[in-house]
Tab-separated table of C-alpha atoms in Angstrom:
chain	number	residue	atom	x	y	z
A	1	UNK	CA	34.915	81.335	196.674
A	2	UNK	CA	33.706	84.896	196.119
A	3	UNK	CA	36.604	87.325	195.688
A	4	UNK	CA	36.052	90.874	196.970
A	5	UNK	CA	39.572	92.318	196.654
A	6	UNK	CA	43.193	91.164	197.069
A	7	UNK	CA	42.885	90.616	200.820
A	8	UNK	CA	39.228	89.649	201.314
A	9	UNK	CA	37.438	86.671	199.842
A	10	UNK	CA	34.287	84.950	201.050
A	11	UNK	CA	34.247	81.171	201.292
A	12	UNK	CA	31.411	79.165	199.742
A	13	UNK	CA	30.283	77.792	203.120
A	14	UNK	CA	29.501	81.359	204.283
A	15	UNK	CA	26.943	81.790	201.472
A	16	UNK	CA	23.659	79.971	201.066
A	17	UNK	CA	21.281	80.287	198.134
A	18	UNK	CA	17.616	79.501	197.934
A	19	UNK	CA	15.643	79.521	194.700
A	20	UNK	CA	11.950	80.370	194.438
A	21	UNK	CA	9.395	81.309	191.853
A	22	UNK	CA	9.651	84.887	190.664
A	23	UNK	CA	6.765	87.320	190.434
A	24	UNK	CA	5.852	89.447	187.446
A	25	UNK	CA	5.540	88.752	183.732
A	26	UNK	CA	6.832	85.566	182.141
A	27	UNK	CA	3.799	83.549	181.101
A	28	UNK	CA	3.796	79.853	181.986
A	29	UNK	CA	7.537	79.998	182.602
A	30	UNK	CA	7.002	82.025	185.783
A	31	UNK	CA	4.703	79.309	187.203
A	32	UNK	CA	7.039	76.408	186.414
A	33	UNK	CA	10.610	77.580	186.979
A	34	UNK	CA	12.143	78.718	190.269
A	35	UNK	CA	14.295	81.459	188.788
A	36	UNK	CA	14.391	84.016	191.628
A	37	UNK	CA	17.308	83.725	194.032
A	38	UNK	CA	17.724	84.646	197.696
A	39	UNK	CA	21.404	84.911	198.613
A	40	UNK	CA	22.140	84.730	202.344
A	41	UNK	CA	25.532	85.763	203.738
A	42	UNK	CA	26.179	85.197	207.437
A	43	UNK	CA	28.040	88.481	207.812
A	44	UNK	CA	28.059	88.806	211.605
A	45	UNK	CA	29.832	85.475	212.097
A	46	UNK	CA	32.031	85.722	209.005
A	47	UNK	CA	35.765	85.361	209.706
A	48	UNK	CA	36.546	87.004	206.340
A	49	UNK	CA	35.440	90.525	207.287
A	50	UNK	CA	37.059	92.782	209.895
A	51	UNK	CA	34.827	94.271	212.625
A	52	UNK	CA	34.721	97.883	211.287
A	53	UNK	CA	33.701	96.603	207.854
A	54	UNK	CA	30.894	94.569	209.452
A	55	UNK	CA	29.509	97.617	211.249
A	56	UNK	CA	29.589	99.728	208.067
A	57	UNK	CA	28.032	96.847	206.119
A	58	UNK	CA	25.219	96.600	208.663
A	59	UNK	CA	24.483	100.310	208.263
A	60	UNK	CA	24.566	100.096	204.461
A	61	UNK	CA	22.421	96.947	204.313
A	62	UNK	CA	19.459	98.474	206.132
A	63	UNK	CA	16.402	96.180	205.939
A	64	UNK	CA	18.424	93.462	204.230
A	65	UNK	CA	20.239	92.780	207.545
A	66	UNK	CA	18.394	90.209	209.701
A	67	UNK	CA	18.247	89.983	213.495
A	68	UNK	CA	20.541	86.946	213.328
A	69	UNK	CA	23.238	89.026	211.603
A	70	UNK	CA	22.763	87.687	208.089
A	71	UNK	CA	22.682	89.777	204.940
A	72	UNK	CA	19.880	88.691	202.576
A	73	UNK	CA	19.909	89.766	198.929
A	74	UNK	CA	17.027	88.868	196.607
A	75	UNK	CA	17.034	89.013	192.822
A	76	UNK	CA	14.296	88.149	190.332
A	77	UNK	CA	15.231	90.541	187.524
A	78	UNK	CA	15.715	88.021	184.731
A	79	UNK	CA	14.084	84.750	183.723
A	80	UNK	CA	17.402	82.937	184.016
A	81	UNK	CA	18.254	81.389	187.371
A	82	UNK	CA	21.991	81.529	186.666
A	83	UNK	CA	21.838	85.206	185.679
A	84	UNK	CA	19.846	86.110	188.810
A	85	UNK	CA	22.441	84.240	190.876
A	86	UNK	CA	25.264	86.233	189.281
A	87	UNK	CA	23.410	89.530	189.805
A	88	UNK	CA	22.842	88.738	193.501
A	89	UNK	CA	26.517	87.868	193.986
A	90	UNK	CA	27.559	91.062	192.178
A	91	UNK	CA	25.299	93.098	194.485
A	92	UNK	CA	26.899	91.453	197.516
A	93	UNK	CA	30.399	92.229	196.230
A	94	UNK	CA	29.407	95.857	195.520
A	95	UNK	CA	27.916	96.269	199.005
A	96	UNK	CA	30.996	94.836	200.733
A	97	UNK	CA	33.310	96.934	198.539
A	98	UNK	CA	31.363	100.032	199.531
A	99	UNK	CA	31.675	99.046	203.213
A	100	UNK	CA	35.453	98.606	202.851
A	101	UNK	CA	36.096	102.315	202.304
A	102	UNK	CA	35.896	104.219	205.605
A	103	UNK	CA	33.805	107.404	205.486
A	104	UNK	CA	35.661	110.698	205.238
A	105	UNK	CA	35.989	112.632	208.457
A	106	UNK	CA	34.102	115.897	208.395
A	107	UNK	CA	36.240	118.957	208.862
A	108	UNK	CA	34.385	121.519	210.975
A	109	UNK	CA	34.300	124.955	209.362
A	110	UNK	CA	32.927	128.281	210.544
A	111	UNK	CA	30.360	130.182	208.491
A	112	UNK	CA	31.754	133.179	206.606
A	113	UNK	CA	30.868	136.748	207.549
A	114	UNK	CA	28.957	137.169	204.274
A	115	UNK	CA	26.826	134.072	204.892
A	116	UNK	CA	26.006	135.286	208.427
A	117	UNK	CA	24.918	138.689	207.071
A	118	UNK	CA	22.806	137.093	204.312
A	119	UNK	CA	21.087	134.836	206.852
A	120	UNK	CA	20.302	137.719	209.211
A	121	UNK	CA	19.061	139.902	206.334
A	122	UNK	CA	16.750	137.093	205.145
A	123	UNK	CA	15.407	136.724	208.694
A	124	UNK	CA	14.773	140.478	208.910
A	125	UNK	CA	12.939	140.539	205.555
A	126	UNK	CA	10.828	137.529	206.572
A	127	UNK	CA	10.023	139.169	209.926
A	128	UNK	CA	8.938	142.383	208.148
A	129	UNK	CA	6.667	140.371	205.832
A	130	UNK	CA	5.045	138.681	208.822
A	131	UNK	CA	4.703	141.985	210.708
A	132	UNK	CA	2.737	143.463	207.805
A	133	UNK	CA	0.152	140.694	208.038
A	134	UNK	CA	-1.518	142.195	211.097
A	135	UNK	CA	-4.963	143.767	211.131
A	136	UNK	CA	-5.220	147.117	209.379
A	137	UNK	CA	-6.215	149.991	211.670
A	138	UNK	CA	-8.841	152.127	209.871
A	139	UNK	CA	-8.070	155.242	211.974
A	140	UNK	CA	-4.485	155.604	211.267
């Protein structure tokens, strides 16, 4: 069981792990040992997460969210399979924790009088600069 907070915990049957050979440096070890981990969490069908959390998680996951509704996290940072497994699980917990907090509502504000004047002055100066770029009349 993977504990997220006091109310949410993910059961082991919702997670699946697959181990593969990692890329990068490591000498012969990298060719022999399957130390990289691919952690797959079936988030769309998970009974542990409420619907709003799932939608926020999908937005946060980006490319890691599959068409089937699974969240796939890969880790091949260390040479140790157990350490990579822990890192992947920690990343999953961090992502779900981030999805638990609803985004703050934006409070609409009006621009101040000073900011309006500064913007219009900058536009006027820029327009004057562009107006001076025209062809020079030799007569006058």
